[in-house]
Amino acid sequence: MSSISGFERIRQTTGSDDGALLTGAIGVVLLGAAFVAFLMNSTLTIVPVVGFIVVTAYGWYAHQAETARALTLLATTSTVLILVLITVFLILEALPAFQLMGLAIFAVEKPVELFGVTVIPGQDPLWSTSQDLYSLTPMVWGTLITTALAMLIAGPLGIAGALFISEIAPPTIREIVKPGIEIMAGVPSIVYGFVGYVIINSYMMDNFALPTFGSLFVVGIVIGLMSLPTVVSVAEDAISSVPPSIKDGSLAMGATDWQTMKSITIPSAFSGVSAAVLLGVGRAAGETMAATVILGHTQALPEPLYDVFGNTETLTSLIASQYGNATGTHMSALFAAGVVLFVSVMFLSVGSQLIEARMKRQLGGNQ
Amino acid sequence: MSDGYGSKLVEGQTSALERVTTGVVGLSIVSCLLGMTSILRWTTESTEFLGVSLFDFFAIGLLAMGLTLVVIGVASRTGMVETQPDRNVGAFTAVAIGAISAVVVGLVVSQTLGLGTLVSVLAALVAGAATTLAMLLVREDIGSTVPIGVLTAVVGVLVVTGVLGPEWSWDPEAFTATFNGTIVIPALTVFCGLLSAWAAAKANEGFGTRGRQNGAYLLIGLNAFGMLAILAGLIVFIASKGIGPVLEGVQLGAGFDWPFVTNGYTLSPNEPNGVFPAIVGTFWVVLGAVLLAVPLGIGAAVFLTEYAEQGRFTAVVEVATNGLWSTPSVVFGLFGYAFLVPRLGNNTSLLAGMLVLGFMLLPLVVITSREALISVPDEYRDASAALGVSQWETIRSVVVPAALPGVATGVILGVGRIAGETAPILLVMTGGLRDNAPNILGSFEFTSSPPFVANDALLQSAPALPYQLYATITAGVSGDESFGWATALVLLLVVLSFYAVGIASRFYFRRKLHQ
Amino acid sequence: MSEPVTSADTENSTQTTQSTQSTERSTVSGETDERIQQSWLDYDFEGEPKLASKELDVHYGSDHALKGISMEIPKESVTALIGPSGCGKSTFLRCLNRMNDRIKAANVDGSVTLDGEEIYQDGVNLVELRKRVGMVFQAPNPFPKSIRDNIAYGPRKHGDIDTGLLARLSGRKDQKKEDEIVERSLKQAALWDEVKNRLDDNALGLSGGQQQRLCIARCLATDPEVILMDEPASALDPIATSKIEDLIADLAENYTVVVVTHNMQQAARISDQTAVFLTGGELVEYGDTDKIFESPESQRVEDYITGKFG
């Protein structure tokens, strides 16, 4: 669709000749053929791919401007295509599990009834590969708990860090802190996980007499540290995009810097800062390796539910720890966990983008 | 105003109040730092500090800080020292103090007195509300010092009298964990120390708006310091654990040998194990991802900024790019497992790893390249167009070169990110501890049947540093913990050197721009 | 990266290329090779000066933006600072309430006194200073809040009125006082009739001229003694400009107004005395507005006023 309209536009705007258009058409057909062949897992995929390369090379030689434009359009389309493919394949693979379990994919131990109608089915055990029972409830709960713990750390500390970098720190200190936070974002999650696994888990068992190896508490703290840099950098962007003129206005009235931050800067950047927190939530919920390595992997709800020192599973750690020996519906259930995760994170992402767009509109009226 | 708050243009020099409060802030910070060392068990209750045992030092320090705060509050209220307090503490302080009192009362009622949940919750709520409201009746100088001072002093007294000692322990029914005095006492010290430092910082500037700024700045500054300390601590810790095994058997000079970096995982007792295959694997997988993502990403960014008109299509692309950027890595892994693995020889492979990491890198390249392209001033484009140069020529010879530093920095930082990714590799590439490195260049061969070109090494699983670390963990820590630390160190060095280069190049280009 | 450089003056001050000597009286500058004479700067008026600067030098890094400015500003009058871009007039204005402190690279030497009290000394309470010396900026910069919140911002921040959560809980909300302040300030700024029915609307919905009068009202709400205005009408259309000019004339009855402008007609219309800054950060002539515009003593000032340069 979009590629055709793109070519139409090329024709209109550049008045290119039919040769360029024909080259483009052949290129698109070949690429489409290659894609279909790859989808069908054909060994002949190579033929249209080579054809496409040849056509592109010819186009570059004969009609460079048009070819370049078409290729950039192609690259743009591929971004969207990848997201579409991810969505489609995830859902396709998860379908058997959803069909098998129905609503019971979110089953709890005892059915919840409302006016005599079962709203949430009950099931015991919640997760059993031998009995083909796959309720994702413990994992959803585990993800919720760890994400909440993580955000208790990353939210306030992240916003404070962003304020420090953009508003408080003298330039020399900012030049140290800012790259430091970026580097913190770069520490691979498996390294955090390894430290958590070897050091913190034993520490918790020694000093808090935990009966099991690993706990939601440790995962929450580690993930919180890991999503901290995301919150700091996005919130800092938002805070420094507040026009300096309104901050000056506040200071010139005798408000202190801190009053200006509290009453002017943060409220003006509120959308951006909340977008930062939402992104942080997304990062925390999707964090895999630290949770996988630190947790003790029991697919049951903690007892009592809020026992953060207990063990359960998160959506991510379920996938990473069980994919190896999973087949059939079991594998499909793992994909279902992926779908739940993917959909939630997409909601967070789109939500934060809407909020950010709102902020731009709001502040735009002032400039 | 009418209440006679100080409103002089010029104020006096350093006063006794400032000296005392500075002392309290200093003592609080020292207590906090020592408390942290105790929580981490670097120090214990038997550690000597300034001639007394550490926990006694905590107790005496808390008592001193608490009493001093109370005295400061009273002195300010009675006009013995000159301050400019507001009528009340701010809402945040009032609610925070209320919450602390609710927690304290709730815990005492339920745990010490042993009353039921309902009673305790009610008591906690009443106490919290009462404390918050009480903040209304007192001036800011009393409200922001006395409650915190009393709490701190009470904790100090409990520790001094031994009611709360290292042997104290609390095993709440609701949690699996047991809380011991050895951790609780330093934790309380850190908590009360932070509160006292905050209150003293406010008093230091004579309360009022500037006092609150001082208090807030202190906490925010400590927070930033804490973040850097965690980062530095983590790096130093891993380095100290890993440097030994990494350097084991290194020979300099003519017979240069660095077994950990040049060996594979041999499993033979005579030969030190190494991560050479994993380093090679990481190199190839990152190279493949970059070759896929960078042209696509820059192309997309060029289209979006230079060709496309802002409309529905660009909006969709933007949402998709940001969505891809926040998609969890394990979801990319699942996608690769479902989409790529069956189509690339039906087993985990290096090629699949390259593609999946490339997909992960793509949104980052698009976002950073777009930012770089947008920041190229329109004057450049106009100037070029005014000379009669076509749009494509302008993009190729003016816009993209001007944006290149920004793009390069973004790509380098992005590469640092994917080089440490484990989750997607787990599902599509695997390749655990092994001896031989993938030989990509030597494995190309032509075949008579389609696809005519084959490369076994590309279509086989390959090791990579992050996955190797994971494999060390799943193999059991008892097996080879030091190998794990060494791998972690090498991985950290690889990733952080990308970050260092990225950040340094950004710094360099910004410098150059400003000159 | 948020250095609040709002005026062109600071950016253009690099144009100063001629060598400078330490005492400004003997500084040689411009094409005319003219020495600034003490008599051009002496301005006699009755009573104590409200504001006075003495040997005030400002450097931005290596740029010498202001050179030894000494002038005394009488109270309850309008003083205009005029001059071409880059002459340092906005920099001088920003020294009077120490807004230059916000610019890290700015280095201020010399003295400024408010009612005889030095404002560049240790222990000066910036909050108190800026309460007494208010400022209105070049471009209207209302906060993205309601009109009421904009006006009440200063008094709330200074604890004069308390509408916080606790105050509301205890029934001590100073609503009446706030209403009075809002009404008085908006009336003083001649904006009351236009906005009295929509005090709770967002201030960003007002027109540019209304926004600027709102900023003036916001400044008046803190009861300042001096009001600094940095080209307050340069971003406005002629009708809005004339409203602001009328307002400035009214304000001079109760306040000391210092206004920077590059519009000479405007300075002639609204001000009681005028100070002319010329390129290089020098104060060349200062005196009664009528005298400056009709019979300036300096040849350079005459050239500037008659439009021969600048």
Tab-separated table of N, CA and C in Angstrom, chain A residues 38-39 41 43-44 46 60 64 68 72-73 75-76 82 86 89-90 93 157 160-161 164 168 175 180 182-183 186 188 190-191 194 197-199 203 207-208 211 228 256-259 261 283 286 288-289 293 304 306-307 309 320 323 331 335 342 345-346 349 353, chain B residues 39 41 174-180 183 209 213 216-217 220 223-224 227 231 238 296 299-300 303 307 317 319 322-323 325-328 330-331 334-335 337-339 342-343 359 362 392 396 417 420 422 426-427 450-451 470 473 477 481 484-485 495-496 499 506-507:
chain	number	residue	atom	x	y	z
A	38	PHE	N	10.482	-16.636	1.780
A	38	PHE	CA	11.082	-16.843	3.092
A	38	PHE	C	10.033	-17.291	4.091
A	39	LEU	N	8.852	-16.668	4.015
A	39	LEU	CA	7.759	-17.068	4.905
A	39	LEU	C	7.417	-18.539	4.699
A	41	ASN	N	9.362	-20.742	3.798
A	41	ASN	CA	10.543	-21.536	4.099
A	41	ASN	C	11.082	-22.241	2.864
A	43	THR	N	13.738	-22.939	-0.158
A	43	THR	CA	15.175	-22.806	-0.397
A	43	THR	C	15.445	-21.895	-1.588
A	44	LEU	N	14.377	-21.581	-2.343
A	44	LEU	CA	14.565	-20.736	-3.512
A	44	LEU	C	14.534	-19.252	-3.186
A	46	ILE	N	16.653	-17.409	-2.260
A	46	ILE	CA	17.846	-16.729	-2.753
A	46	ILE	C	17.629	-16.110	-4.130
A	60	TRP	N	20.388	2.107	-8.888
A	60	TRP	CA	21.355	3.047	-8.310
A	60	TRP	C	22.201	3.675	-9.402
A	64	GLN	N	19.632	7.241	-9.594
A	64	GLN	CA	20.080	7.191	-8.208
A	64	GLN	C	19.097	7.868	-7.241
A	68	ALA	N	17.295	5.858	-4.283
A	68	ALA	CA	17.599	6.169	-2.896
A	68	ALA	C	16.316	6.429	-2.114
A	72	THR	N	14.905	4.242	1.037
A	72	THR	CA	14.639	4.763	2.383
A	72	THR	C	13.194	4.467	2.792
A	73	LEU	N	12.291	4.551	1.798
A	73	LEU	CA	10.901	4.215	2.101
A	73	LEU	C	10.802	2.760	2.534
A	75	ALA	N	13.107	0.978	3.929
A	75	ALA	CA	13.651	0.840	5.280
A	75	ALA	C	12.613	1.245	6.316
A	76	THR	N	11.899	2.331	6.000
A	76	THR	CA	10.864	2.793	6.931
A	76	THR	C	9.785	1.742	7.094
A	82	ILE	N	8.400	-5.222	10.925
A	82	ILE	CA	8.951	-6.061	11.993
A	82	ILE	C	7.991	-6.111	13.177
A	86	ILE	N	6.209	-9.452	14.535
A	86	ILE	CA	6.324	-9.884	15.924
A	86	ILE	C	4.933	-10.163	16.476
A	89	PHE	N	3.310	-13.357	14.712
A	89	PHE	CA	3.889	-14.652	15.065
A	89	PHE	C	3.696	-14.991	16.528
A	90	LEU	N	3.777	-13.989	17.373
A	90	LEU	CA	3.566	-14.238	18.797
A	90	LEU	C	2.158	-14.769	19.026
A	93	GLU	N	1.548	-18.332	17.576
A	93	GLU	CA	2.138	-19.403	18.377
A	93	GLU	C	1.403	-19.573	19.704
A	157	LEU	N	13.650	7.993	43.010
A	157	LEU	CA	15.090	8.244	42.884
A	157	LEU	C	15.435	8.717	41.476
A	160	ALA	N	14.404	12.342	41.133
A	160	ALA	CA	15.354	13.169	41.884
A	160	ALA	C	16.674	13.271	41.127
A	161	GLY	N	17.118	12.162	40.552
A	161	GLY	CA	18.366	12.175	39.789
A	161	GLY	C	18.253	13.084	38.575
A	164	PHE	N	18.470	16.585	39.671
A	164	PHE	CA	19.852	16.907	40.024
A	164	PHE	C	20.639	17.242	38.772
A	168	ILE	N	20.120	21.159	39.257
A	168	ILE	CA	20.848	21.490	40.485
A	168	ILE	C	22.356	21.426	40.310
A	175	GLU	N	28.800	16.887	34.297
A	175	GLU	CA	29.584	16.172	33.289
A	175	GLU	C	30.068	14.823	33.798
A	180	GLY	N	27.829	8.877	33.896
A	180	GLY	CA	27.761	7.785	34.860
A	180	GLY	C	26.432	7.062	34.783
A	182	GLU	N	24.425	7.013	32.258
A	182	GLU	CA	24.330	6.310	30.983
A	182	GLU	C	25.071	4.970	31.036
A	183	ILE	N	26.251	5.007	31.662
A	183	ILE	CA	27.025	3.771	31.771
A	183	ILE	C	26.264	2.757	32.607
A	186	GLY	N	24.183	0.780	30.723
A	186	GLY	CA	24.857	-0.145	29.838
A	186	GLY	C	25.267	-1.444	30.493
A	188	PRO	N	25.169	-4.912	31.452
A	188	PRO	CA	24.248	-5.933	30.963
A	188	PRO	C	23.448	-6.561	32.102
A	190	ILE	N	22.559	-9.501	32.584
A	190	ILE	CA	23.055	-10.785	33.087
A	190	ILE	C	24.135	-10.549	34.145
A	191	VAL	N	24.846	-9.414	34.042
A	191	VAL	CA	25.861	-9.107	35.053
A	191	VAL	C	25.181	-8.785	36.382
A	194	PHE	N	24.016	-12.021	37.713
A	194	PHE	CA	25.079	-12.850	38.276
A	194	PHE	C	25.413	-12.394	39.694
A	197	TYR	N	22.604	-13.401	41.901
A	197	TYR	CA	22.576	-14.851	42.100
A	197	TYR	C	23.652	-15.288	43.087
A	198	VAL	N	24.864	-14.803	42.870
A	198	VAL	CA	25.976	-15.290	43.690
A	198	VAL	C	26.011	-14.590	45.046
A	199	ILE	N	25.841	-13.277	45.053
A	199	ILE	CA	26.082	-12.509	46.270
A	199	ILE	C	24.790	-12.247	47.048
A	203	TYR	N	23.406	-13.678	50.625
A	203	TYR	CA	23.297	-12.670	51.683
A	203	TYR	C	21.913	-12.727	52.328
A	207	ASN	N	21.338	-13.542	56.232
A	207	ASN	CA	20.962	-12.469	57.144
A	207	ASN	C	19.470	-12.326	57.358
A	208	PHE	N	18.662	-12.856	56.482
A	208	PHE	CA	17.214	-12.758	56.671
A	208	PHE	C	16.587	-14.137	56.803
A	211	PRO	N	14.188	-19.222	53.594
A	211	PRO	CA	14.282	-20.671	53.427
A	211	PRO	C	14.663	-21.084	52.008
A	228	LEU	N	16.402	2.367	36.735
A	228	LEU	CA	16.698	3.730	37.199
A	228	LEU	C	17.260	4.623	36.084
A	256	THR	N	12.567	30.652	45.319
A	256	THR	CA	13.856	29.975	45.326
A	256	THR	C	13.910	28.976	44.181
A	257	ASP	N	15.116	28.468	43.893
A	257	ASP	CA	15.256	27.464	42.832
A	257	ASP	C	14.374	26.255	43.110
A	258	TRP	N	14.349	25.846	44.360
A	258	TRP	CA	13.583	24.639	44.715
A	258	TRP	C	12.093	24.886	44.545
A	259	GLN	N	11.622	26.090	44.962
A	259	GLN	CA	10.203	26.405	44.750
A	259	GLN	C	9.889	26.426	43.267
A	261	MET	N	11.376	24.704	40.956
A	261	MET	CA	11.307	23.315	40.473
A	261	MET	C	9.973	22.679	40.838
A	283	ARG	N	10.343	-1.200	31.056
A	283	ARG	CA	11.661	-1.836	31.158
A	283	ARG	C	11.683	-2.847	32.303
A	286	GLY	N	9.712	-5.980	31.546
A	286	GLY	CA	10.286	-6.817	30.504
A	286	GLY	C	11.660	-7.353	30.839
A	288	THR	N	14.445	-9.590	31.886
A	288	THR	CA	14.405	-11.046	31.869
A	288	THR	C	15.495	-11.706	32.687
A	289	MET	N	16.732	-11.381	32.350
A	289	MET	CA	17.807	-12.241	32.848
A	289	MET	C	17.969	-12.162	34.365
A	293	VAL	N	17.655	-15.476	36.665
A	293	VAL	CA	18.801	-16.016	37.382
A	293	VAL	C	18.571	-15.992	38.895
A	304	PRO	N	1.522	-15.533	52.287
A	304	PRO	CA	0.408	-14.783	51.695
A	304	PRO	C	0.849	-14.028	50.442
A	306	TYR	N	1.229	-11.071	49.531
A	306	TYR	CA	2.150	-9.933	49.559
A	306	TYR	C	3.500	-10.298	50.152
A	307	ASP	N	3.767	-11.572	50.323
A	307	ASP	CA	5.056	-11.974	50.882
A	307	ASP	C	6.154	-11.754	49.846
A	309	PHE	N	9.181	-11.685	50.229
A	309	PHE	CA	10.379	-12.489	50.430
A	309	PHE	C	10.177	-13.911	49.924
A	320	ALA	N	12.186	-17.693	29.883
A	320	ALA	CA	13.619	-17.963	29.776
A	320	ALA	C	14.005	-19.264	30.465
A	323	TYR	N	11.803	-22.537	28.199
A	323	TYR	CA	11.727	-22.736	26.746
A	323	TYR	C	12.488	-23.982	26.313
A	331	MET	N	4.956	-25.014	25.067
A	331	MET	CA	5.657	-23.930	24.369
A	331	MET	C	4.670	-22.825	24.036
A	335	PHE	N	4.527	-18.774	24.828
A	335	PHE	CA	4.234	-17.681	23.910
A	335	PHE	C	3.087	-16.826	24.433
A	342	PHE	N	3.973	-8.554	26.014
A	342	PHE	CA	4.104	-7.674	24.852
A	342	PHE	C	2.960	-6.665	24.812
A	345	VAL	N	3.319	-4.064	27.595
A	345	VAL	CA	4.383	-3.095	27.342
A	345	VAL	C	3.991	-2.150	26.203
A	346	MET	N	3.299	-2.690	25.183
A	346	MET	CA	2.845	-1.821	24.093
A	346	MET	C	1.889	-0.754	24.617
A	349	SER	N	3.929	1.815	26.270
A	349	SER	CA	4.682	2.607	25.310
A	349	SER	C	3.786	3.620	24.615
A	353	GLN	N	3.733	7.731	24.910
A	353	GLN	CA	3.864	8.606	23.741
A	353	GLN	C	2.729	9.609	23.664
B	39	ILE	N	25.205	-2.840	56.951
B	39	ILE	CA	24.159	-3.586	56.259
B	39	ILE	C	24.804	-4.545	55.269
B	41	ARG	N	27.517	-5.924	55.654
B	41	ARG	CA	28.309	-6.855	56.460
B	41	ARG	C	29.811	-6.715	56.223
B	174	ALA	N	3.709	-12.646	58.424
B	174	ALA	CA	3.294	-12.369	57.053
B	174	ALA	C	4.426	-12.585	56.055
B	175	PHE	N	5.658	-12.528	56.518
B	175	PHE	CA	6.771	-12.662	55.586
B	175	PHE	C	7.620	-13.873	55.938
B	176	THR	N	8.255	-14.421	54.923
B	176	THR	CA	9.141	-15.553	55.154
B	176	THR	C	10.410	-15.121	55.868
B	177	ALA	N	10.711	-13.826	55.765
B	177	ALA	CA	12.010	-13.379	56.247
B	177	ALA	C	12.012	-13.164	57.750
B	178	THR	N	13.203	-13.285	58.350
B	178	THR	CA	13.417	-12.936	59.749
B	178	THR	C	14.320	-11.714	59.785
B	179	PHE	N	13.951	-10.731	60.612
B	179	PHE	CA	14.759	-9.521	60.686
B	179	PHE	C	15.590	-9.553	61.956
B	180	ASN	N	16.910	-9.493	61.803
B	180	ASN	CA	17.813	-9.567	62.952
B	180	ASN	C	18.345	-8.185	63.303
B	183	ILE	N	21.057	-6.407	61.244
B	183	ILE	CA	20.711	-5.636	60.053
B	183	ILE	C	19.792	-4.480	60.421
B	209	THR	N	11.669	29.132	53.196
B	209	THR	CA	11.814	28.619	51.833
B	209	THR	C	13.241	28.182	51.547
B	213	GLN	N	14.766	24.452	50.633
B	213	GLN	CA	15.624	24.204	49.468
B	213	GLN	C	16.895	23.482	49.892
B	216	ALA	N	16.095	19.837	50.668
B	216	ALA	CA	15.822	19.059	49.464
B	216	ALA	C	17.102	18.824	48.675
B	217	TYR	N	17.933	19.863	48.546
B	217	TYR	CA	19.167	19.719	47.788
B	217	TYR	C	20.075	18.667	48.418
B	220	ILE	N	18.657	15.254	47.483
B	220	ILE	CA	18.810	14.973	46.047
B	220	ILE	C	20.283	14.751	45.711
B	223	ASN	N	21.278	11.376	46.825
B	223	ASN	CA	20.728	10.383	45.910
B	223	ASN	C	21.631	10.212	44.691
B	224	ALA	N	22.061	11.361	44.114
B	224	ALA	CA	22.936	11.272	42.945
B	224	ALA	C	24.255	10.602	43.315
B	227	MET	N	23.756	6.879	43.550
B	227	MET	CA	23.692	6.176	42.266
B	227	MET	C	25.093	5.932	41.722
B	231	LEU	N	27.108	2.319	41.059
B	231	LEU	CA	27.765	1.979	39.795
B	231	LEU	C	29.238	1.659	40.030
B	238	ILE	N	33.117	-6.325	40.671
B	238	ILE	CA	33.294	-7.339	39.630
B	238	ILE	C	34.754	-7.402	39.189
B	296	LEU	N	19.398	0.103	7.459
B	296	LEU	CA	17.938	0.198	7.533
B	296	LEU	C	17.537	1.398	8.389
B	299	GLY	N	18.380	4.723	6.772
B	299	GLY	CA	17.452	4.891	5.642
B	299	GLY	C	16.093	5.363	6.128
B	300	ALA	N	15.573	4.676	7.131
B	300	ALA	CA	14.257	5.046	7.645
B	300	ALA	C	14.278	6.460	8.200
B	303	PHE	N	14.259	8.925	5.377
B	303	PHE	CA	12.935	9.044	4.766
B	303	PHE	C	12.017	9.884	5.646
B	307	TYR	N	12.071	13.121	3.423
B	307	TYR	CA	11.107	12.944	2.333
B	307	TYR	C	9.667	13.042	2.800
B	317	VAL	N	4.710	5.138	11.938
B	317	VAL	CA	6.090	4.677	12.022
B	317	VAL	C	6.690	5.066	13.366
B	319	VAL	N	5.150	5.563	16.223
B	319	VAL	CA	4.605	4.697	17.282
B	319	VAL	C	5.263	3.324	17.209
B	322	ASN	N	8.947	3.503	18.495
B	322	ASN	CA	9.016	3.577	19.951
B	322	ASN	C	8.522	2.289	20.594
B	323	GLY	N	7.511	1.678	19.962
B	323	GLY	CA	7.019	0.404	20.472
B	323	GLY	C	8.102	-0.659	20.412
B	325	TRP	N	11.196	-0.154	20.429
B	325	TRP	CA	12.262	0.182	21.359
B	325	TRP	C	11.930	-0.319	22.755
B	326	SER	N	10.636	-0.272	23.114
B	326	SER	CA	10.323	-0.705	24.478
B	326	SER	C	9.914	-2.172	24.544
B	327	THR	N	9.886	-2.860	23.417
B	327	THR	CA	9.561	-4.281	23.458
B	327	THR	C	10.631	-5.043	24.249
B	328	PRO	N	10.191	-5.864	25.216
B	328	PRO	CA	11.171	-6.596	26.026
B	328	PRO	C	12.024	-7.518	25.167
B	330	VAL	N	13.093	-10.436	25.653
B	330	VAL	CA	12.692	-11.836	25.580
B	330	VAL	C	11.611	-12.038	24.526
B	331	VAL	N	10.828	-10.975	24.271
B	331	VAL	CA	9.810	-11.070	23.221
B	331	VAL	C	10.486	-11.150	21.856
B	334	LEU	N	11.462	-14.703	21.532
B	334	LEU	CA	10.344	-15.577	21.151
B	334	LEU	C	10.038	-15.441	19.672
B	335	PHE	N	10.073	-14.191	19.193
B	335	PHE	CA	9.783	-13.937	17.793
B	335	PHE	C	10.813	-14.653	16.918
B	337	TYR	N	12.520	-17.186	17.690
B	337	TYR	CA	12.321	-18.630	17.841
B	337	TYR	C	11.200	-19.107	16.936
B	338	ALA	N	10.145	-18.292	16.802
B	338	ALA	CA	8.988	-18.718	16.009
B	338	ALA	C	9.169	-18.419	14.533
B	339	PHE	N	9.886	-17.349	14.215
B	339	PHE	CA	9.920	-16.884	12.834
B	339	PHE	C	11.217	-17.268	12.136
B	342	PRO	N	12.871	-21.672	12.462
B	342	PRO	CA	12.383	-22.691	11.523
B	342	PRO	C	12.813	-22.434	10.093
B	343	ARG	N	13.084	-21.193	9.761
B	343	ARG	CA	13.410	-20.857	8.368
B	343	ARG	C	14.907	-20.810	8.124
B	359	PHE	N	17.214	-6.547	14.723
B	359	PHE	CA	15.864	-5.995	14.913
B	359	PHE	C	15.805	-5.153	16.187
B	362	LEU	N	17.595	-1.824	15.581
B	362	LEU	CA	16.980	-0.960	14.572
B	362	LEU	C	16.261	0.266	15.152
B	392	TRP	N	18.216	14.787	-3.394
B	392	TRP	CA	19.013	13.619	-3.031
B	392	TRP	C	20.486	13.994	-2.878
B	396	ARG	N	22.696	13.574	0.443
B	396	ARG	CA	23.888	12.755	0.421
B	396	ARG	C	25.123	13.543	0.814
B	417	ARG	N	24.506	-1.694	24.049
B	417	ARG	CA	23.327	-2.278	24.657
B	417	ARG	C	23.097	-3.717	24.184
B	420	GLY	N	25.402	-6.791	25.260
B	420	GLY	CA	25.209	-7.434	26.548
B	420	GLY	C	23.900	-8.175	26.660
B	422	THR	N	21.130	-10.937	26.607
B	422	THR	CA	21.188	-12.379	26.775
B	422	THR	C	19.910	-13.059	26.327
B	426	LEU	N	19.505	-16.440	24.053
B	426	LEU	CA	19.093	-17.653	24.747
B	426	LEU	C	18.188	-18.503	23.857
B	427	LEU	N	17.235	-17.840	23.183
B	427	LEU	CA	16.240	-18.585	22.434
B	427	LEU	C	16.659	-18.893	21.012
B	450	PRO	N	19.947	-24.925	-4.617
B	450	PRO	CA	19.660	-23.661	-3.961
B	450	PRO	C	19.799	-23.815	-2.444
B	451	PRO	N	20.242	-22.834	-1.707
B	451	PRO	CA	20.544	-21.459	-2.123
B	451	PRO	C	21.953	-21.260	-2.663
B	470	TYR	N	25.524	-16.770	31.459
B	470	TYR	CA	24.305	-17.455	31.877
B	470	TYR	C	24.554	-18.955	31.991
B	473	ILE	N	26.095	-19.908	35.125
B	473	ILE	CA	25.169	-19.951	36.253
B	473	ILE	C	24.347	-21.226	36.221
B	477	VAL	N	26.823	-22.886	40.360
B	477	VAL	CA	27.861	-21.975	40.801
B	477	VAL	C	29.021	-22.723	41.438
B	481	GLU	N	32.803	-20.674	39.935
B	481	GLU	CA	32.366	-19.314	40.196
B	481	GLU	C	33.373	-18.299	39.666
B	484	GLY	N	32.958	-17.543	36.170
B	484	GLY	CA	31.838	-16.629	35.975
B	484	GLY	C	32.228	-15.180	36.196
B	485	TRP	N	32.928	-14.927	37.306
B	485	TRP	CA	33.332	-13.539	37.574
B	485	TRP	C	34.221	-13.018	36.460
B	495	VAL	N	31.312	-4.176	26.935
B	495	VAL	CA	30.146	-3.299	26.821
B	495	VAL	C	30.503	-1.874	27.223
B	496	LEU	N	31.194	-1.735	28.349
B	496	LEU	CA	31.486	-0.383	28.823
B	496	LEU	C	32.472	0.335	27.915
B	499	TYR	N	30.417	2.013	25.478
B	499	TYR	CA	29.814	3.210	26.076
B	499	TYR	C	30.842	4.316	26.213
B	506	ARG	N	30.760	11.699	21.624
B	506	ARG	CA	29.745	12.752	21.715
B	506	ARG	C	30.349	14.014	22.324
B	507	PHE	N	31.133	13.804	23.382
B	507	PHE	CA	31.790	14.928	24.049
B	507	PHE	C	32.690	15.663	23.074
